[in-house]
mmCIF file of C-alpha atoms in Angstrom:
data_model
loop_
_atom_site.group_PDB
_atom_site.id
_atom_site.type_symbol
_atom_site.label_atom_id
_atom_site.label_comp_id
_atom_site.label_asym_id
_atom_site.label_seq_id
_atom_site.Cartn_x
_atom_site.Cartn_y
_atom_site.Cartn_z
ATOM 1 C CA UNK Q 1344 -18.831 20.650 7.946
ATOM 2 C CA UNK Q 1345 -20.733 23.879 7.677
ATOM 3 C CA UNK Q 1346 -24.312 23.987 5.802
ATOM 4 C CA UNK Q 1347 -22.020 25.776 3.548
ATOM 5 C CA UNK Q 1348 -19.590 24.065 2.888
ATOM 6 C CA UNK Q 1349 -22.207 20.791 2.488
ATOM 7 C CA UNK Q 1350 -23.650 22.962 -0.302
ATOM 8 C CA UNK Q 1351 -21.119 23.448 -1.896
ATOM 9 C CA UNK Q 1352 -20.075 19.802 -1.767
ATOM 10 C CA UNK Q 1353 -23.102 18.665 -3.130
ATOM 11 C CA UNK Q 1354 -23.030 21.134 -6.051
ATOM 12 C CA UNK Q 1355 -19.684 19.957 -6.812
ATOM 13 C CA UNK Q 1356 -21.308 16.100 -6.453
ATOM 14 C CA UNK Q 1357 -23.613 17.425 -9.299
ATOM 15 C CA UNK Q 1358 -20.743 18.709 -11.792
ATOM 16 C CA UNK Q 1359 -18.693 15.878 -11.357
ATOM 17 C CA UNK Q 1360 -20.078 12.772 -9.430
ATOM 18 C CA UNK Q 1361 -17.320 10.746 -10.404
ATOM 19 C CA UNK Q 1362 -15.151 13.097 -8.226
ATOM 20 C CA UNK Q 1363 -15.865 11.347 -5.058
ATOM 21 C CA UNK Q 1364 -15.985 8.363 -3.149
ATOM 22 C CA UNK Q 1365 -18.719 6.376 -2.539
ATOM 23 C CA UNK Q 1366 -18.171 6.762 0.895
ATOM 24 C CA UNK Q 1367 -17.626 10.908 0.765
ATOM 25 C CA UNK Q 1368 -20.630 10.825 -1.027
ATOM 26 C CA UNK Q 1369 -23.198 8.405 1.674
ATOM 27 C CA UNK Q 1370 -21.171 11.065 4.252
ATOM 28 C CA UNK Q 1371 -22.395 14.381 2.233
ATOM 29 C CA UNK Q 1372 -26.154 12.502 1.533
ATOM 30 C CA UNK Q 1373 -26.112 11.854 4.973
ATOM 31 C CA UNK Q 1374 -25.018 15.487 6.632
ATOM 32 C CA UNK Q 1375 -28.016 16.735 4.250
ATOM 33 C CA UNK Q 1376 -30.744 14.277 4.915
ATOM 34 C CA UNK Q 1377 -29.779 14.863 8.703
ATOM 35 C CA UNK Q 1378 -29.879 18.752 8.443
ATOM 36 C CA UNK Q 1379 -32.958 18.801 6.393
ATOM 37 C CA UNK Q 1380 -35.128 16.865 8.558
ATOM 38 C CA UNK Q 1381 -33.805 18.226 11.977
ATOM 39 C CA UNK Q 1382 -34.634 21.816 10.432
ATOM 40 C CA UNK Q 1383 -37.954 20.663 8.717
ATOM 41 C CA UNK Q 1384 -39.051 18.949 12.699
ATOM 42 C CA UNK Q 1385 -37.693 22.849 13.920
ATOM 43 C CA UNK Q 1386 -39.860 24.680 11.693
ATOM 44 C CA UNK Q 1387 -43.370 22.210 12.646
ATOM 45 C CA UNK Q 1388 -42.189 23.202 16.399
ATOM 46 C CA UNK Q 1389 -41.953 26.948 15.691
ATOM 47 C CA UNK Q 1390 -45.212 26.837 13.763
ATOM 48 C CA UNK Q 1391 -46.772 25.575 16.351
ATOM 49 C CA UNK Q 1392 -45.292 27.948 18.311
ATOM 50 C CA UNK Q 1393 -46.600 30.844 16.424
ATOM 51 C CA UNK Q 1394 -49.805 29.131 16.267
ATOM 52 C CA UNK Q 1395 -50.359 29.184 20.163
ATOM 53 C CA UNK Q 1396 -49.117 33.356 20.081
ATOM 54 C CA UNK Q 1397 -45.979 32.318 21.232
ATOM 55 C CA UNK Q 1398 -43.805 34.174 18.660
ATOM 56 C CA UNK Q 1399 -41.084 35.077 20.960
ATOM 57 C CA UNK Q 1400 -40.708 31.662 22.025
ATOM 58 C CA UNK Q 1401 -40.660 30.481 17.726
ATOM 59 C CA UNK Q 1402 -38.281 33.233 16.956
ATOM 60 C CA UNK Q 1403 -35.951 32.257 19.708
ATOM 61 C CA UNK Q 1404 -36.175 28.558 19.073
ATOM 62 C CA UNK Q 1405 -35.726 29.311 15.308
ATOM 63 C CA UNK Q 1406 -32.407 31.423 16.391
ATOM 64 C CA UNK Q 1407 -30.608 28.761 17.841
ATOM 65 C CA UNK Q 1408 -27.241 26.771 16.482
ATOM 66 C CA UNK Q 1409 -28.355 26.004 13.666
ATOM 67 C CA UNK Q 1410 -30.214 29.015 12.995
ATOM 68 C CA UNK Q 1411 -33.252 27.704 11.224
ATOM 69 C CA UNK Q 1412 -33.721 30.740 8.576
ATOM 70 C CA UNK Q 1413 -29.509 30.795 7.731
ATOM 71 C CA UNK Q 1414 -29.187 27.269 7.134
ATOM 72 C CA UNK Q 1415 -32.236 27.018 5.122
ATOM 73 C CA UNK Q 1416 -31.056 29.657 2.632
ATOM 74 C CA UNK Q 1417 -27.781 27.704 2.855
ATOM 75 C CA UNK Q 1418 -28.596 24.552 2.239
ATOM 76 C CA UNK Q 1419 -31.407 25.235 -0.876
ATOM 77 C CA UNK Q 1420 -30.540 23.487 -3.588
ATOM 78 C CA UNK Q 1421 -33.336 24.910 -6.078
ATOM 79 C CA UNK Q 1422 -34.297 23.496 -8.695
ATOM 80 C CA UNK Q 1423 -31.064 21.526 -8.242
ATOM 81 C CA UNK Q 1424 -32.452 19.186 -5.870
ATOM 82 C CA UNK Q 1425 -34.442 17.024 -8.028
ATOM 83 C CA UNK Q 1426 -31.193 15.715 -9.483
ATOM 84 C CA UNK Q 1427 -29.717 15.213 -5.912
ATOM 85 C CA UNK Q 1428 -33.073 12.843 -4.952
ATOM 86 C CA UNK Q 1429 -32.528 10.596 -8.132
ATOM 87 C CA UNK Q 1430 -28.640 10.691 -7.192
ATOM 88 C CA UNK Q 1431 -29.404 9.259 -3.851
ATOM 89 C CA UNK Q 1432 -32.066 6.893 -5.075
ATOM 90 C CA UNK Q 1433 -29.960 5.264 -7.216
ATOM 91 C CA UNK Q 1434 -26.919 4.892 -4.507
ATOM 92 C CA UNK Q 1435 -29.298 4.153 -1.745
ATOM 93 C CA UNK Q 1436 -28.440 6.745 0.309
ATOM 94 C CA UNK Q 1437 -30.910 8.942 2.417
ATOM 95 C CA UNK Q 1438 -32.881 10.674 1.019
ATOM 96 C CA UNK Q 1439 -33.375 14.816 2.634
ATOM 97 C CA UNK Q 1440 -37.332 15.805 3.209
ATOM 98 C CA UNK Q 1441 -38.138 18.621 1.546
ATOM 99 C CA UNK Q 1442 -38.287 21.774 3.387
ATOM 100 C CA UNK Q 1443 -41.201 22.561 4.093
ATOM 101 C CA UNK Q 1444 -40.645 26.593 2.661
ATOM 102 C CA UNK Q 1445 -44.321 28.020 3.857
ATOM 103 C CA UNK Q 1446 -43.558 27.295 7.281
ATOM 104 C CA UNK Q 1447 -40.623 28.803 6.704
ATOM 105 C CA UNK Q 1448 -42.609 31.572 5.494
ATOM 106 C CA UNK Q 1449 -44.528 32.278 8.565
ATOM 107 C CA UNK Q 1450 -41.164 32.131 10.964
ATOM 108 C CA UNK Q 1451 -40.113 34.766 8.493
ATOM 109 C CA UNK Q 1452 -42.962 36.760 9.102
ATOM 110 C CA UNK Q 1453 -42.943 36.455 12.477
ATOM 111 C CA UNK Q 1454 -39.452 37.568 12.462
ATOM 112 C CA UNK Q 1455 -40.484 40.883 10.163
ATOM 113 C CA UNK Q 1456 -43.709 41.301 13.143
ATOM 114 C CA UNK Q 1457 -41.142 41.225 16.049
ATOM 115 C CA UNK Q 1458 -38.468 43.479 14.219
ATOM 116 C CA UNK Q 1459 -41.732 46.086 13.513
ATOM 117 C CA UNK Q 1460 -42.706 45.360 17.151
ATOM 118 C CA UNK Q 1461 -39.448 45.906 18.460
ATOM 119 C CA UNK Q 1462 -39.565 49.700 19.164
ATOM 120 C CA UNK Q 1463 -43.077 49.780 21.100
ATOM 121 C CA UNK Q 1464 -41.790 46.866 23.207
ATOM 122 C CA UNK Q 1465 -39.174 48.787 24.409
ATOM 123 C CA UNK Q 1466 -41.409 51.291 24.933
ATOM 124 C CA UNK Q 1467 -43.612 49.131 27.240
ATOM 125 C CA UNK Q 1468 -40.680 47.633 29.406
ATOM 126 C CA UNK Q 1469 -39.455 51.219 29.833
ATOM 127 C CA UNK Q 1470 -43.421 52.504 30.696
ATOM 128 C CA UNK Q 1471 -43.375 49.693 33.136
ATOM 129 C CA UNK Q 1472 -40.144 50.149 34.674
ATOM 130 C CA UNK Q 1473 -40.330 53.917 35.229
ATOM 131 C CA UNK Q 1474 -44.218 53.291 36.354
ATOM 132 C CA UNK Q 1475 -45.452 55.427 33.962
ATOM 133 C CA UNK Q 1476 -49.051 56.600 34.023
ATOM 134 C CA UNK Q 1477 -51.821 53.664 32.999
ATOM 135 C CA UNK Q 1478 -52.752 55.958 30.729
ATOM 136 C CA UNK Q 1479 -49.362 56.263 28.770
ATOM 137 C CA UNK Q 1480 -49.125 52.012 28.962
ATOM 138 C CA UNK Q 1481 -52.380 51.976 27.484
ATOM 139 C CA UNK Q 1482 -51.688 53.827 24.428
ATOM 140 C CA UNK Q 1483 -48.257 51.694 24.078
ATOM 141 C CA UNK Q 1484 -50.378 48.770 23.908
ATOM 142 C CA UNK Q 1485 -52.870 50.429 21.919
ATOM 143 C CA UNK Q 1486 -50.042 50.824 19.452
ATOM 144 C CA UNK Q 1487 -48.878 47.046 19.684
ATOM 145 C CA UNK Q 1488 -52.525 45.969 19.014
ATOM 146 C CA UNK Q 1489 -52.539 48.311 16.396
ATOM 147 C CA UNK Q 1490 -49.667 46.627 14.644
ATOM 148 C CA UNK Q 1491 -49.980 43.246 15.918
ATOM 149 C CA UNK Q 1492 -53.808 42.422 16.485
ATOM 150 C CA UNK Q 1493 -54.134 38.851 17.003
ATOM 151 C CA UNK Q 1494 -51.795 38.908 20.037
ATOM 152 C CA UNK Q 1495 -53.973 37.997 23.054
ATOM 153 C CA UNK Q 1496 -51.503 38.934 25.256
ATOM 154 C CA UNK Q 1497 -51.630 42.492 24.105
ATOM 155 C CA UNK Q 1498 -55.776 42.831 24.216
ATOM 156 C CA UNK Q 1499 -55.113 40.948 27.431
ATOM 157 C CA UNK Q 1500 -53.595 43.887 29.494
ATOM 158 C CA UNK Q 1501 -55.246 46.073 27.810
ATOM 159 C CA UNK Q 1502 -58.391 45.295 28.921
ATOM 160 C CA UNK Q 1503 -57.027 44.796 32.691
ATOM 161 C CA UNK Q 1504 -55.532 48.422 32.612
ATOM 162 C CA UNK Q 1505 -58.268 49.606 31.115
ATOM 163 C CA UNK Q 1506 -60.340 48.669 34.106
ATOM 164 C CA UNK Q 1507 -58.058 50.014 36.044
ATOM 165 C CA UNK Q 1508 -57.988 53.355 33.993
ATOM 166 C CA UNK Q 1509 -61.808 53.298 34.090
ATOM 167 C CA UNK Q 1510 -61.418 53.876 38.077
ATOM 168 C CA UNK Q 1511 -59.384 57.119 37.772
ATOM 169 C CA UNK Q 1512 -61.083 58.723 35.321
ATOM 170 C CA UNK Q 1513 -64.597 58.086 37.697
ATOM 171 C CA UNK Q 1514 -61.851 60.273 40.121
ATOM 172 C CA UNK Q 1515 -60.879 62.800 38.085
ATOM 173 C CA UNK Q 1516 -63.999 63.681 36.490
ATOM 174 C CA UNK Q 1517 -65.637 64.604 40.338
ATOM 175 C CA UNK Q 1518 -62.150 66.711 40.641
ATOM 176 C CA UNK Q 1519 -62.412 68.333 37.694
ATOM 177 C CA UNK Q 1520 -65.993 68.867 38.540
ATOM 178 C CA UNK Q 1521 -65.177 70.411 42.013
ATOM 179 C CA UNK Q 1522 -62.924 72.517 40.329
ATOM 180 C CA UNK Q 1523 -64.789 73.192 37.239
ATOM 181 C CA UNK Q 1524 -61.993 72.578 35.080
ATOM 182 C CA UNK Q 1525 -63.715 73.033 31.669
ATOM 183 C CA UNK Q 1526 -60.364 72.471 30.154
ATOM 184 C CA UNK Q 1527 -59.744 69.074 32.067
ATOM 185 C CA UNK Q 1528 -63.436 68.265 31.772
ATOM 186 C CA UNK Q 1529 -62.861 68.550 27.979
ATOM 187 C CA UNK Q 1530 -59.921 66.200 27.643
ATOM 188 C CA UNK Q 1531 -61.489 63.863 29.632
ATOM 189 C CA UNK Q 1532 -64.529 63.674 27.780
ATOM 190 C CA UNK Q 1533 -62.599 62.886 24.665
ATOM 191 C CA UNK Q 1534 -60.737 60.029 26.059
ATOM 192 C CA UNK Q 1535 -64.375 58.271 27.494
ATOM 193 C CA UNK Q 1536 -65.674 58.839 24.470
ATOM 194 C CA UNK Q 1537 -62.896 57.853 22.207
ATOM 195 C CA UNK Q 1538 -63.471 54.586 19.672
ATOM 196 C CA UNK Q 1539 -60.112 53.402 21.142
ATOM 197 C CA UNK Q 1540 -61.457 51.392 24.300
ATOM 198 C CA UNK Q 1541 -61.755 47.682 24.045
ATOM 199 C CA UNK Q 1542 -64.557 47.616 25.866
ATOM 200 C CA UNK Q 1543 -67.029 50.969 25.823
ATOM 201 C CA UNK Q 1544 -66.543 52.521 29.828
ATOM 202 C CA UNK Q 1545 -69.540 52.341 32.203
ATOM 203 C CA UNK Q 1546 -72.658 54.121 30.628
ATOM 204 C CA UNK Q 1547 -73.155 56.266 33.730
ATOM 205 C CA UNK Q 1548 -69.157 57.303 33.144
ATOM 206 C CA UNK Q 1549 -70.280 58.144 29.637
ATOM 207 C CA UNK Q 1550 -73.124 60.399 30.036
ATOM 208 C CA UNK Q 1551 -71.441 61.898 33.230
ATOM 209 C CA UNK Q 1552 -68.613 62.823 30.924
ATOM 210 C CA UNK Q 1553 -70.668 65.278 28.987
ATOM 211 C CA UNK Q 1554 -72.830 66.328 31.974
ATOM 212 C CA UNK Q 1555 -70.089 67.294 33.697
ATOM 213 C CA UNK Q 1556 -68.424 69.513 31.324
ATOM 214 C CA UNK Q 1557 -71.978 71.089 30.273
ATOM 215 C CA UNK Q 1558 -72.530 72.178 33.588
ATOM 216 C CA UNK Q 1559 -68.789 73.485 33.822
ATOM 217 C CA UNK Q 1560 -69.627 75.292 30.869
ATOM 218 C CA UNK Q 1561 -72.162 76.979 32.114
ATOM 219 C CA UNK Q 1562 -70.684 77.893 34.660
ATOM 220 C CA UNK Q 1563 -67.909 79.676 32.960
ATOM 221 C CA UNK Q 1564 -70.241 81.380 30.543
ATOM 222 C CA UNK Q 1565 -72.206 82.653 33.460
ATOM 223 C CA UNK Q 1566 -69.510 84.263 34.692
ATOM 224 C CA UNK Q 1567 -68.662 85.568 31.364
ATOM 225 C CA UNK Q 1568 -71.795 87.161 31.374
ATOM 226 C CA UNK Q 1569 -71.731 88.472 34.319
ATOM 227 C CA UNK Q 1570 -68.467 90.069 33.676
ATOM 228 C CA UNK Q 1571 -69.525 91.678 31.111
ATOM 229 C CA UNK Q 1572 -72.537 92.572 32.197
ATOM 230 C CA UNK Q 1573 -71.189 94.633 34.960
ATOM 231 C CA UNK Q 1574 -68.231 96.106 32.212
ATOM 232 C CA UNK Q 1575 -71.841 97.142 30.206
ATOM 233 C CA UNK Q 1576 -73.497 98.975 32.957
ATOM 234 C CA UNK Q 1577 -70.214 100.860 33.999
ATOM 235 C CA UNK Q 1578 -69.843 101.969 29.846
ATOM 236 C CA UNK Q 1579 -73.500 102.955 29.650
ATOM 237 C CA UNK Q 1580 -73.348 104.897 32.957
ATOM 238 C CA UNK Q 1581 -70.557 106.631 31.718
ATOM 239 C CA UNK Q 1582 -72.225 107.435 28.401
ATOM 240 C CA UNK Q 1583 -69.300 105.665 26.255
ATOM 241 C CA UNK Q 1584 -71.547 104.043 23.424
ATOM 242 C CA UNK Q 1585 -68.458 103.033 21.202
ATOM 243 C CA UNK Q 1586 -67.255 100.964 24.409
ATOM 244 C CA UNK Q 1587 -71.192 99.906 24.917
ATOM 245 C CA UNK Q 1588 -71.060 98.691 21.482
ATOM 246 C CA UNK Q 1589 -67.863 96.148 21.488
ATOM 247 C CA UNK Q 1590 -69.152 94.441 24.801
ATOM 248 C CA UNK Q 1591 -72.390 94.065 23.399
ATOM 249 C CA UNK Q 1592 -70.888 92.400 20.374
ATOM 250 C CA UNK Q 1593 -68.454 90.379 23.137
ATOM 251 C CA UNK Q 1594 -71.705 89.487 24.881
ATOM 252 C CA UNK Q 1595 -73.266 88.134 21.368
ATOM 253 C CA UNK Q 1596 -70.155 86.377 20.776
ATOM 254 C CA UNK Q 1597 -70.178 84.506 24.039
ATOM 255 C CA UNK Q 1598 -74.070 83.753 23.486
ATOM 256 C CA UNK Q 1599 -73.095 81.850 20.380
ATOM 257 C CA UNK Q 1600 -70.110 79.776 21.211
ATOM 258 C CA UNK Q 1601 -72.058 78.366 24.324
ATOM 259 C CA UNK Q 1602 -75.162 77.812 21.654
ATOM 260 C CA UNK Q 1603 -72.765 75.295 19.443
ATOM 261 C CA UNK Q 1604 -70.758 74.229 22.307
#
């Protein structure tokens, strides 16, 4: 008999309990008692579960035949089910627990966490499978811990990769720095310095960061300088004021931007 079809026997019980046996009706109380507790001992096991972080493992216990959630919203008899309990007491059949409905409540939130999760995981396995960059695995998890804090497993690797990340950007900031790559020094200054980390990078990373990309700065504004200085002399030389006058206003702009920059 399907949880069901044992609700629906029971609500007929209700209407009319003269319309069974005694025996069809010990049978039905039994089914129920049976189903109730086996689902009630289900849900303390998944809690549990969900307690430890192991929501995967709850959600697929819960999914199993019986499938806690289905058969609970099958088998509710509402407000129905104080009349069953004096029904049984007075037949002395078993008597059903109650469910216990805010466990229930946290497998069904753990179900709505893994459905939200669901797209970023994905994400991950694919990351990890195609060996994607440590940086692109650390924002998925950054996004997973962004949606699903409490997960240690999440903070986990992301504090391992992290490390790991903290290794190549000590790399690619001396590249960048070879190559005076303002536009690489920038970027990479911004992800040091970024509130995202777990754990703040080395200090010595942190203040190399921005004395890196100063000096590249400098360096690119000298040269800006230069450049124009040389376009200056050339204009003055060849008595061309108007010319004079927009790369001394190019020269004033450069002068400011490396002021505020």
């Amino acid at each position: 008999m399907s949880p069901q079809d044992l609700r629906n026997k029971i609500d007929q019980i209700l209407h009319t309990p003269n319309a069974c046996s005694p025996e069809e009706f010990i049978e039905a109380a039994t089914l129920y008692a049976n189903l109730t507790n086996n689902l009630n001992r289900r849900l303390t096991l998944c809690h549990r579960w969900i307690d430890q972080g192991l929501r995967c493992e709850a959600i697929h216990m819960a999914s199993l035949e019986p499938d806690i959630l289905d058969n609970l919203s099958a088998i509710d008899l509402g407000e129905a089910l104080e009349d069953w309990t004096l029904l049984c007491e007075a037949n002395n059949a078993p008597i059903a627990q109650r469910v216990n409905w805010e466990q229930a409540s946290f497998l069904n939130e753990a179900w709505d966490m893994e459905e939200r999760l669901s797209s970023q995981l994905r994400n991950l396995r694919t990351a990890i499978l195609d060996k994607a960059s440590i940086a692109d695995r650390i924002g998925i998890l950054r996004t997973l811990l962004d949606i699903d804090p409490n997960n240690l497993a999440w903070d986990t690797m992301t504090r391992e990769l992290e490390h790991l990340r903290v290794l190549e950007l000590e790399d690619e900031l001396e590249t960048a720095s070879e190559r005076k790559d303002l536009k690489k020094l920038k970027a990479l200054e911004a992800e040091i310095h970024s509130a995202d980390w777990r754990e703040p990078p080395p200090m010595d990373l942190l203040s190399g960061s921005v004395a890196q990309r100063r000096k590249a700065k400098k360096h690119r504004t000298q040269r800006q300088y230069n450049k124009l200085a040389k376009a200056l002399h050339a204009a003055m030389y060849e008595g061309d004021p108007i010319e004079a006058t927009k790369l001394r206003t190019s020269w004033d702009q450069v002068q400011e931007v490396a002021r505020i920059s």
